[in-house]
Coordinates of C-alpha atoms and ligand atoms in Angstrom, one line a residue:
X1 CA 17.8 65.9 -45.6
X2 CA 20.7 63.6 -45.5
X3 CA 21.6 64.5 -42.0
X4 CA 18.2 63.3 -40.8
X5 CA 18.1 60.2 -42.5
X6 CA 21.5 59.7 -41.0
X7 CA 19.9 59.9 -37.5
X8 CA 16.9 57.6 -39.0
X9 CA 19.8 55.2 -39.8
X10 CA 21.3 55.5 -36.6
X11 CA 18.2 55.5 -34.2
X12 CA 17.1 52.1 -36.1
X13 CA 20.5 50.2 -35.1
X14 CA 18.7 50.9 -31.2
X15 CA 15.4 49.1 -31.6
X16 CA 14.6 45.6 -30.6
X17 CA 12.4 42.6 -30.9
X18 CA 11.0 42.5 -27.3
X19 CA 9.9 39.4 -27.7
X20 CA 13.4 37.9 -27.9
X21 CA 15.0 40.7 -25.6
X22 CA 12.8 39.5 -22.7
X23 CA 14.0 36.5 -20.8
X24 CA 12.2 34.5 -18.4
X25 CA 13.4 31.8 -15.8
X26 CA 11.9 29.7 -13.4
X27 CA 14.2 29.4 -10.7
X28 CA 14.9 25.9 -8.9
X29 CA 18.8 27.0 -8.0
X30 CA 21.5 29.5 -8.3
X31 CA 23.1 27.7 -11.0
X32 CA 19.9 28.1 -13.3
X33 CA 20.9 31.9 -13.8
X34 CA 24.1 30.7 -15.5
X35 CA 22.2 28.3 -17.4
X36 CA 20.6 29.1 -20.9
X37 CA 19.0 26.2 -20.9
X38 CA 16.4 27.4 -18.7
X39 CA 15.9 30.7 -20.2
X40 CA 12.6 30.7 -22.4
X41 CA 11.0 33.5 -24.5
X42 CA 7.6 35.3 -24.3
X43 CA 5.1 34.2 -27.5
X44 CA 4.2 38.0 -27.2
X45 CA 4.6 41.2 -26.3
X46 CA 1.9 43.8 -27.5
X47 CA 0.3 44.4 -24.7
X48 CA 2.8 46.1 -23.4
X49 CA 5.1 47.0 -26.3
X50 CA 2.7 47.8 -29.1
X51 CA 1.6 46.1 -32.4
X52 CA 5.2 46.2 -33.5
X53 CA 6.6 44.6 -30.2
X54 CA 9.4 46.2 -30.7
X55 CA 11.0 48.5 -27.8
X56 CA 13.1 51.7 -29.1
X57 CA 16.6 53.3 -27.2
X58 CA 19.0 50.1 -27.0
X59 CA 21.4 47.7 -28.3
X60 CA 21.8 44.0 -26.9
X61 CA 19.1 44.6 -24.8
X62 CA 18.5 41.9 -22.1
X63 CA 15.2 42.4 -19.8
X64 CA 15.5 39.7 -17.0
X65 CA 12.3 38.6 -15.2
X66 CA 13.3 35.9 -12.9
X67 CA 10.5 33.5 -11.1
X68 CA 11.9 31.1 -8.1
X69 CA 10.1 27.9 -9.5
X70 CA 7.3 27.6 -6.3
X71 CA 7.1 30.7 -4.8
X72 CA 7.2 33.1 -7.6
X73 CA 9.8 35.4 -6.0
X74 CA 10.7 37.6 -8.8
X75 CA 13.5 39.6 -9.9
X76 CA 13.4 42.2 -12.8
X77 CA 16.6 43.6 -14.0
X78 CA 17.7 45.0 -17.9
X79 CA 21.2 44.6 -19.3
X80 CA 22.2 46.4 -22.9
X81 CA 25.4 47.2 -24.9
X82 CA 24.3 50.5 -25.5
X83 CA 21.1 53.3 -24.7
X84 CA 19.9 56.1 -26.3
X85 CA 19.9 59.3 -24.2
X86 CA 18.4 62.7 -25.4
X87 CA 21.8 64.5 -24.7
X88 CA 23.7 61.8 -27.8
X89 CA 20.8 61.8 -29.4
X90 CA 19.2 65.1 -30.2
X91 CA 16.6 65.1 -27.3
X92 CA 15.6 61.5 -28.4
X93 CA 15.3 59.3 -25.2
X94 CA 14.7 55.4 -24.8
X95 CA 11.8 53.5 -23.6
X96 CA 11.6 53.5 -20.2
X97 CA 11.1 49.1 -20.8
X98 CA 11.0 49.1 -16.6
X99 CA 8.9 51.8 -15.7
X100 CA 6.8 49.6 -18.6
X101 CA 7.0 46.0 -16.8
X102 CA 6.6 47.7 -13.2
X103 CA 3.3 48.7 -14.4
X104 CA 2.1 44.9 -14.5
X105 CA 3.9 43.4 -11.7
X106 CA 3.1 43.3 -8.1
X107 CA 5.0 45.6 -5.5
X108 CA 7.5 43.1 -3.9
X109 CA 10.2 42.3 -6.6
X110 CA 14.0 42.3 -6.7
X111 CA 15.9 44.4 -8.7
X112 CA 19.3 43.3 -7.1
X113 CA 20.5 39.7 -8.2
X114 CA 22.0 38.9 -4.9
X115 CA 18.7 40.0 -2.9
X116 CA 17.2 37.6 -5.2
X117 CA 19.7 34.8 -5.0
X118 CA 19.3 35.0 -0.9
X119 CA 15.6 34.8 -1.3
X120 CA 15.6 31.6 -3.2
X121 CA 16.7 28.9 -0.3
X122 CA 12.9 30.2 1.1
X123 CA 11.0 27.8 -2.0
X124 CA 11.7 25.1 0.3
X125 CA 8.9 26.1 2.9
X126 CA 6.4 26.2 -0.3
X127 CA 3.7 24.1 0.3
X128 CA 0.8 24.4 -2.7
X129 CA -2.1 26.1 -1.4
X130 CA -5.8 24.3 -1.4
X131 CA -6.9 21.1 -2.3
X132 CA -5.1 18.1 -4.0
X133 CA -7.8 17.2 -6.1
X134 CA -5.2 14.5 -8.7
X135 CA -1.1 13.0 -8.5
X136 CA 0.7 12.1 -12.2
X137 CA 4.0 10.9 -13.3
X138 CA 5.0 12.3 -16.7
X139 CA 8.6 10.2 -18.0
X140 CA 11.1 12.5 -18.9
X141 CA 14.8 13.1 -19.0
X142 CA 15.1 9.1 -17.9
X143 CA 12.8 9.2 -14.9
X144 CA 9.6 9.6 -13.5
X145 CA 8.8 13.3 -12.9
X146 CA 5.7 13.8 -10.4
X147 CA 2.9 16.0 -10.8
X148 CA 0.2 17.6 -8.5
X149 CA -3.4 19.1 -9.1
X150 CA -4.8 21.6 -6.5
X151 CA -8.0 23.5 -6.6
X152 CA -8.1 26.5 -4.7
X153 CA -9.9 29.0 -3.5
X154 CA -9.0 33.0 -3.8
X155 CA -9.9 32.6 0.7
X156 CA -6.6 30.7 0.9
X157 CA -4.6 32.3 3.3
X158 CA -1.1 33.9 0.9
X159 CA -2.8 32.6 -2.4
X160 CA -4.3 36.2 -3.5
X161 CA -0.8 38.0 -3.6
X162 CA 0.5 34.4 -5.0
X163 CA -2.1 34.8 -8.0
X164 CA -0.9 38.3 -8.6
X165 CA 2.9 37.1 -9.3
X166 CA 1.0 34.2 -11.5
X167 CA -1.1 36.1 -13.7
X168 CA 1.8 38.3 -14.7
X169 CA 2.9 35.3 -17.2
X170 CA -0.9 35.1 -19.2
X171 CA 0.3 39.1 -20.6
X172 CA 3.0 37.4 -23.1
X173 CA 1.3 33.9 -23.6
X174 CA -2.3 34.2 -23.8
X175 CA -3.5 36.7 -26.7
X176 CA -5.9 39.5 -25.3
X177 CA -5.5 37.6 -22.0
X178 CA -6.7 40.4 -18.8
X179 CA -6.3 39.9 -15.0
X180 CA -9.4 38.9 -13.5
X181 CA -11.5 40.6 -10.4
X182 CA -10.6 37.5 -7.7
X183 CA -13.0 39.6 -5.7
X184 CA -15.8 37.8 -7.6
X185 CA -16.4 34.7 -5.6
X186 CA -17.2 32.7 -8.7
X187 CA -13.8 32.4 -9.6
X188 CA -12.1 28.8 -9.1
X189 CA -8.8 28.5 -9.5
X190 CA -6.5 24.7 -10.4
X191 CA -2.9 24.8 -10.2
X192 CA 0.0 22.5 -11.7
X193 CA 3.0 21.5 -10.1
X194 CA 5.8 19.6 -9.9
X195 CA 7.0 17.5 -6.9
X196 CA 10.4 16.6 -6.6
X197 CA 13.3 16.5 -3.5
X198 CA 16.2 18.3 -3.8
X199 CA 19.0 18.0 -0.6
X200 CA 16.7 16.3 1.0
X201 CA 13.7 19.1 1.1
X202 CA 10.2 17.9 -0.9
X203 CA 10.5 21.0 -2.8
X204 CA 7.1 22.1 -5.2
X205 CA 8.1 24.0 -8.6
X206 CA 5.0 25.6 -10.5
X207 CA 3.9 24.1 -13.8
X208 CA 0.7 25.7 -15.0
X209 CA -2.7 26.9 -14.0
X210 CA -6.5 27.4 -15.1
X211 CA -9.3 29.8 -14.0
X212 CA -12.4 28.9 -14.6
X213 CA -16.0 31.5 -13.9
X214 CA -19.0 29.6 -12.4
X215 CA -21.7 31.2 -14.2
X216 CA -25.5 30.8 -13.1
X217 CA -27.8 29.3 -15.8
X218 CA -31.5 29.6 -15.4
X219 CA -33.1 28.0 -13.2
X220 CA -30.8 26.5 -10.7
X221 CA -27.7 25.2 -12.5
X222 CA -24.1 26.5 -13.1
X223 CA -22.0 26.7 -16.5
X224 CA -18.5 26.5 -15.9
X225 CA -16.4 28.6 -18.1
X226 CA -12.7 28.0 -18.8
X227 CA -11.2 31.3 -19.0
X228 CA -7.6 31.1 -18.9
X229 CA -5.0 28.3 -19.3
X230 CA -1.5 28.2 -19.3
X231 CA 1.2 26.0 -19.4
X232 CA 4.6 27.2 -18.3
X233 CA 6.6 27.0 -22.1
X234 CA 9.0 24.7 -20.4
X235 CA 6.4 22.0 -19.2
X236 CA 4.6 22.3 -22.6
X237 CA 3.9 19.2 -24.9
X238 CA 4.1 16.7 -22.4
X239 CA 0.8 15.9 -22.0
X240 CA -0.2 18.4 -18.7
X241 CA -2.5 20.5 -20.7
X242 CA -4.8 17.2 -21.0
X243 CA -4.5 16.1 -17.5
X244 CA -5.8 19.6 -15.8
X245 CA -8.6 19.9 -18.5
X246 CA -9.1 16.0 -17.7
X247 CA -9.2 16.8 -13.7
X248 CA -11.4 19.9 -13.8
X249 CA -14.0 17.5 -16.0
X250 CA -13.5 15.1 -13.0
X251 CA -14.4 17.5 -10.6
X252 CA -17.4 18.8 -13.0
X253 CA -18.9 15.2 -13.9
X254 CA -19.5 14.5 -9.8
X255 CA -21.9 17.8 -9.8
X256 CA -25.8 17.5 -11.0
X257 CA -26.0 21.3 -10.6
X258 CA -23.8 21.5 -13.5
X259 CA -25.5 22.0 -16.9
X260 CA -22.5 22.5 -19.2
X261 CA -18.9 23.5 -19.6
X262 CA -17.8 26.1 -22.3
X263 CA -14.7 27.5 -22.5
X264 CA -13.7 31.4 -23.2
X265 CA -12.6 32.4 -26.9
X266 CA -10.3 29.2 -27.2
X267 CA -7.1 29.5 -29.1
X268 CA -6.1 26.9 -31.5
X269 CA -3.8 25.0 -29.4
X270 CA -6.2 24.9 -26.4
X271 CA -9.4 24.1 -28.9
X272 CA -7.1 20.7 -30.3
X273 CA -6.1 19.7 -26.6
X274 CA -9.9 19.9 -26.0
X275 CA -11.1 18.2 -28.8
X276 CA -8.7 15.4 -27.8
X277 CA -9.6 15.4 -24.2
X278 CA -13.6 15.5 -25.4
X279 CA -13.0 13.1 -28.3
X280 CA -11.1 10.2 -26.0
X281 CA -13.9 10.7 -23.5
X282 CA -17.1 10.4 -25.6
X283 CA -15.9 7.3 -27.5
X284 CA -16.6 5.3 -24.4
X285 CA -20.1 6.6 -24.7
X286 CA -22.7 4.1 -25.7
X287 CA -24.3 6.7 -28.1
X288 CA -20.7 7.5 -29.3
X289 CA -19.8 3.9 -30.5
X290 CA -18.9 3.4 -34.3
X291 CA -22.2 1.5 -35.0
X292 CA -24.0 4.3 -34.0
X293 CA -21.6 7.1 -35.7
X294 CA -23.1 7.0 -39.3
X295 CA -26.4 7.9 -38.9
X296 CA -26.2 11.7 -37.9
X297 CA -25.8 13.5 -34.7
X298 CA -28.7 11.9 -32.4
X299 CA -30.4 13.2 -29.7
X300 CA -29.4 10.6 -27.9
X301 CA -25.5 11.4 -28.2
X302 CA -26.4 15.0 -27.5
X303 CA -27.9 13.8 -23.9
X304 CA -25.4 11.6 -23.2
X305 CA -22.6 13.7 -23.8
X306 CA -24.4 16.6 -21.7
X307 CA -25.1 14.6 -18.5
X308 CA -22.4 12.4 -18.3
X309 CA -19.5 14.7 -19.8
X310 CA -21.0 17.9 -19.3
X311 CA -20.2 19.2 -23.0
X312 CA -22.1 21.8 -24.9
X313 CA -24.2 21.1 -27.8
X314 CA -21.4 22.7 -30.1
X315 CA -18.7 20.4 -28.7
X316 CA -20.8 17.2 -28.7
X317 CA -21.3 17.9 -32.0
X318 CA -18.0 19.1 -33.4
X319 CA -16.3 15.5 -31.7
X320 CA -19.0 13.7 -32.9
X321 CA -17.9 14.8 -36.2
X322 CA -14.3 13.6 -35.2
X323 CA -15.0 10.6 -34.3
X324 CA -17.2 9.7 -37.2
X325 CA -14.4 10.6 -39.3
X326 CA -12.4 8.3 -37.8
X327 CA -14.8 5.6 -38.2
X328 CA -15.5 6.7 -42.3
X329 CA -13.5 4.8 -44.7
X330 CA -11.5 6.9 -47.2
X331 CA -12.2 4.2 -49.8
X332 CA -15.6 3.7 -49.2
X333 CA -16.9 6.2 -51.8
X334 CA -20.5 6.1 -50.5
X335 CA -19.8 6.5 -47.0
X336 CA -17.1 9.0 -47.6
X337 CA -19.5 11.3 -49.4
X338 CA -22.1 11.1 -47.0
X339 CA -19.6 11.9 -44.8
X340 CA -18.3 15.2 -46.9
X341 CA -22.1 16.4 -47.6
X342 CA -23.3 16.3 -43.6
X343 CA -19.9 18.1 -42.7
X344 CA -20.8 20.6 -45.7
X345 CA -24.7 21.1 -45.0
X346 CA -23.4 22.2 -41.3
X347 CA -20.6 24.5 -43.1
X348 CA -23.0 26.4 -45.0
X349 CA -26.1 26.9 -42.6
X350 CA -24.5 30.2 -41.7
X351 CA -25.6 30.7 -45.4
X352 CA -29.3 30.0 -45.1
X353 CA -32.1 32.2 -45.1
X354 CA -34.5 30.4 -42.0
X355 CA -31.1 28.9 -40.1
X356 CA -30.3 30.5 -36.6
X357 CA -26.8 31.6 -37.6
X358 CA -28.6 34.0 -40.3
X359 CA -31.4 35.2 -37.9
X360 CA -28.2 35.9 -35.4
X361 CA -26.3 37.5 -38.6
X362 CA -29.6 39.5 -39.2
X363 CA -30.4 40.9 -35.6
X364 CA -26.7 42.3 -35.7
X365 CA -26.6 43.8 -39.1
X366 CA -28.4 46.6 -40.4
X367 CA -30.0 45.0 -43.5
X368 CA -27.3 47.0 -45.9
X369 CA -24.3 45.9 -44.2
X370 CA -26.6 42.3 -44.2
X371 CA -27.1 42.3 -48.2
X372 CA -23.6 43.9 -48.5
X373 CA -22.0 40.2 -46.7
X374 CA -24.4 37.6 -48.5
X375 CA -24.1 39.3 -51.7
X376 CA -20.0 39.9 -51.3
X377 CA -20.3 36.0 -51.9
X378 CA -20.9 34.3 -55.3
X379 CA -22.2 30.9 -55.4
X380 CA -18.9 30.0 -56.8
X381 CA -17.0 31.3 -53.9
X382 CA -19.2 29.8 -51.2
X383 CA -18.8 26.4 -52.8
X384 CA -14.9 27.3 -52.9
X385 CA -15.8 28.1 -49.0
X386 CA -17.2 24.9 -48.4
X387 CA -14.2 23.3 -49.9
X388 CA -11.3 25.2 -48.2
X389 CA -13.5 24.7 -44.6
X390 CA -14.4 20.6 -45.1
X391 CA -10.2 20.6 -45.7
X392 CA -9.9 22.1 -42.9
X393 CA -12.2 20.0 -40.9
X394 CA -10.8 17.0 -42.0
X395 CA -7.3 18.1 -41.2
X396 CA -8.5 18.7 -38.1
X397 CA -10.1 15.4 -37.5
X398 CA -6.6 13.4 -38.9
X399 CA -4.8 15.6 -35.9
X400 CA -7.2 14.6 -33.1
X401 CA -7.2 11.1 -34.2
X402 CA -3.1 10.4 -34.4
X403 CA -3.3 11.8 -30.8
X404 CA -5.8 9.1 -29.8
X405 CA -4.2 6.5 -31.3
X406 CA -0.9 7.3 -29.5
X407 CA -2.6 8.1 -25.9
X408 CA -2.7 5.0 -23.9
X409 CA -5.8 3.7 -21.9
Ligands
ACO501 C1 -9.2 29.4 -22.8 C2 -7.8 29.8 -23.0 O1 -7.2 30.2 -22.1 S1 -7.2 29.7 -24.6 C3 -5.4 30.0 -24.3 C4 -4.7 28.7 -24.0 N1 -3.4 29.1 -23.5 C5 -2.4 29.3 -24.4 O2 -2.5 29.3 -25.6 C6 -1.1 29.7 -23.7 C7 0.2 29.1 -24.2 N2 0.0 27.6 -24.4 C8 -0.2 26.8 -23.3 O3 -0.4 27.2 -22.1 C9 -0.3 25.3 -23.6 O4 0.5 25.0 -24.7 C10 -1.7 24.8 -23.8 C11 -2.6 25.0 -22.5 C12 -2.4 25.4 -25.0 C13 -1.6 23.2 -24.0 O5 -1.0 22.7 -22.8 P1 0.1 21.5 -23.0 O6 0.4 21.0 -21.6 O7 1.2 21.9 -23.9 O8 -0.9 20.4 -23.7 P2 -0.6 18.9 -24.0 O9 0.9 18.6 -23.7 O10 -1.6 18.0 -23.3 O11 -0.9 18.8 -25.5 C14 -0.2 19.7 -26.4 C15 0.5 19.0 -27.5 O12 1.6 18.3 -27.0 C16 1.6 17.0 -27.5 N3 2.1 16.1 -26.5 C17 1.6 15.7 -25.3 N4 2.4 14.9 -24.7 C18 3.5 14.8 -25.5 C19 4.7 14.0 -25.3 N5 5.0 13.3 -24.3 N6 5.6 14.1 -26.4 C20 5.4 14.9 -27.4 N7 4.3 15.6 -27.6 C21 3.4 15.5 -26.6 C22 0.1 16.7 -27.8 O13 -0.1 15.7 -28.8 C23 -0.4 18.0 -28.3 O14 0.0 18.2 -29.7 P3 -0.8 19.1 -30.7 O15 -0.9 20.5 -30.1 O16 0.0 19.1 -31.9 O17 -2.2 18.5 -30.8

C-alpha cells in the first residue's frame, strides 16, 4: 500500500498546468525568442488536454509554438527538466504533448530553432492577402502604431494554407471554437494587421481576424453570422476588437440584400464589445434619441435599427435597454421604477404561460420535464431571479456606458 502511494506521490511531482507550460510568440525578430516579454499564454487548453488541462510525464515542461508575426511560419519544439519513461517508472509513460499538437497543426512546421530563425527574414515579402476594406492608428508605446483591415476571400491565391496556420490559435482562445469547412463558399473572411517598417522593409505583423457565414434568409436576403473572433492576446484592449466589428458593419450597412447580422454563441467579452459598438451606433438614430427613450421599445426603433444598422430584433432591443438606462435618472424614483419594472416584465416572460419563450420551452420539453422546471421555481425564487438578473442588467448597462463616455467621436 505504501509503496503505491509512494509512486502516486512521485508520478504527481510530473504533471503540469498546460495552460501555463504552453508558450506562444509572434515573431517580428530573432531577438523576440530571448525576450519574455513577448511570450503570452493560452486562455485554454481542453480541447486538446482534457477537462483538467493538465498534461502528465514531466517537470518544467516548456512547449514552444513559435508564429513569425506575418507569415505564420511556425515552429514547435518542448523543453523539460525531467520525463517520465516506462522503464523509471514501472511501465508508466508520458504524454506524447507533440504527437498531441501535431494533430492540429498544418504539415509545414519547424521543429529545429535555427530552420526557423533562417525562415523569418522571408516575413518581409508578406503582403496581406485581399482587399483593404479600412487603415487606423492605435497610440501606443509613445507613437502611432498603424493598422490594416482586409477582407478576403478563401480563392486568394496562398490564403487557404495561410488560414490553416491561423485557425490553430481559436483551439486555446475561443471556448468550443472548431475549424470551419472554407470549402463552403459562404465563408468571408477579415483580417487585422499591423503596418510598420523595420530596416527599411514595410513589413505586415498579424493582429487578429473574424469569420463570418452568409446565411440565406427567405426570400432573397442574406443574414450574416459572426462566427469566430479573435484578437491576438497581445493586441487585446486596445480598441481593435471595435474597429473590425465596426468595419464589417461598414461593409454590411452598404448592402440592401442584407436583412440582419447575428453573431454565433457570443462569449461575454465579445457580447460587451458589441453592445458598445451597437450602443454608440444606434444613439445617433433618430428613433434612439433620449426623448424618445422612455416610452418603450417602438416599432419605429426596431426598423430603424434593422435597415440602417442591420441589428436583430434581440440586439435592438437589448441596446435600447442600454441606452435608456443611461438616459434614467437614479434619483428620479418614478422614472427609475418604470425603468426597473419594463427591464423585469422582459426578464420574466420566459415565465409566462402564452409568451413565445414558454411555447419554445414547451415544444422542447416533454410536459414532465416542463412541470418539473416551472414548478422547481417558487414565486419567491423567481422574484429573487428577477432581482439577481435586473443587477445584472444594470451592471451591464453602467459598463457599456463608461465605455461610451470615454470613446471619442
Ligand atoms: C463570436 C465569437 O467568436 S465569441 C469569441 C470571441 N473571442 C474570444 O473571446 C477570444 C479571445 N478574446 C479576443 O479575441 C478579444 O479579447 C475580443 C475579440 C473578445 C475583444 O477584442 P479586443 O480587441 O480586445 O476589443 P476592444 O479592445 O475593442 O475592447 C475590449 C476591452 O478593451 C478596452 N479597451 C479598448 N481600448 C482600450 C485602451 N486603449 N486602453 C484600455 N482599455 C481599452 C475596452 O473598453 C474593452 O473593455 P471591456 O471588455 O472591459 O468592456
Amino acid at each position: 500500500m505504501a509503496g503505491i502511494s509512494l509512486m502516486k506521490n512521485k508520478l504527481e511531482a510530473y504533471k503540469c498546468y498546460a495552460n501555463e507550460a504552453l508558450h506562444f510568440k509572434l515573431v517580428r525578430h530573432e531577438s523576440d525568442l530571448e525576450d519574455d516579454r513577448t511570450t503570452f499564454h493560452p486562455d485554454m487548453t481542453h480541447q486538446l488536454f482534457g477537462d483538467q488541462e493538465s498534461i502528465f510525464g514531466y517537470k518544467d515542461l516548456e512547449i514552444q509554438l513559435y508564429y513569425s508575426a506575418a507569415k505564420l511560419t511556425t515552429y514547435l519544439h518542448i523543453k523539460y527538466f525531467d520525463k517520465v519513461s516506462p522503464k523509471r517508472f514501472e511501465g508508466v509513460s508520458a504524454d506524447d504533448v507533440i504527437k498531441i499538437l501535431a494533430k492540429e497543426m498544418p504539415p509545414g512546421y519547424y521543429t529545429n530553432l535555427d530552420n526557423f530563425v533562417a525562415a523569418l527574414p522571408k516575413d518581409a515579402n508578406f503582403k496581406p492577402f485581399g482587399d483593404l476594406l479600412h487603415s487606423y492608428t492605435v497610440y501606443k508605446d509613445g507613437k502611432d502604431r498603424k493598422f490594416e483591415i482586409y477582407k478576403i476571400s478563401i480563392d486568394c491565391p496562398g490564403f487557404r494554407d495561410y488560414h490553416e496556420r491561423l485557425q490553430t490559435f481559436l483551439l486555446f482562445f475561443v471556448d468550443a471554437a472548431s475549424f470551419i469547412d472554407v470549402d463552403d463558399d459562404k465563408w468571408s473572411f477579415y483580417l487585422v494587421f499591423e503596418k510598420y517598417r523595420d530596416n527599411g522593409n514595410r513589413m505586415y505583423a498579424i493582429v487578429g481576424y473574424m469569420t463570418v457565414y452568409n446565411y440565406y434568409a427567405y426570400p432573397e436576403k442574406v443574414r450574416p453570422r459572426v462566427s469566430q473572433v479573435l484578437i491576438m492576446p497581445p493586441f487585446q484592449r486596445q480598441g481593435h476588437g471595435a474597429q473590425l466589428l465596426q468595419t464589417f458593419y461598414n461593409e454590411c450597412y452598404k448592402r440592401n440584400d442584407i436583412l440582419d447580422i447575428t453573431v454565433e454563441d457570443p462569449s461575454e467579452n465579445f457580447q460587451r464589445l458589441r453592445d458598445f459598438v451597437d450602443a454608440k451606433n444606434c444613439s445617433k438614430l433618430e428613433s434612439f434619441q433620449p426623448r424618445h427613450l422612455h416610452n418603450g421599445f417602438s416599432d419605429e426603433m426596431m426598423k430603424e435599427a434593422q435597415e440602417k444598422l442591420k441589428l436583430s430584433r434581440k440586439q435592438a432591443r437589448r441596446v435600447y435597454e442600454i441606452l435608456r438606462f443611461k438616459v434614467t435618472d437614479p434619483s428620479n424614483i418614478k422614472q427609475y421604477r418604470k425603468y426597473r419594472l419594463d427591464i423585469k416584465k422582459r426578464l420574466n416572460l420566459p415565465f409566462q404561460k402564452n409568451g413565445r419563450d414558454f411555447q419554445k420551452l414547451q415544444r422542447a420539453l416533454h410536459p414532465d420535464e416542463l412541470n418539473a422546471t416551472l414548478s422547481c421555481m417558487s414565486i419567491e425564487q423567481r422574484h429573487c431571479y428577477l432581482e439577481k438578473a435586473f443587477e445584472e442588467h444594470v451592471e451591464m448597462c453602467r459598463h457599456v456606458i463608461e465605455r461610451l463616455a470615454e470613446s471619442v467621436d
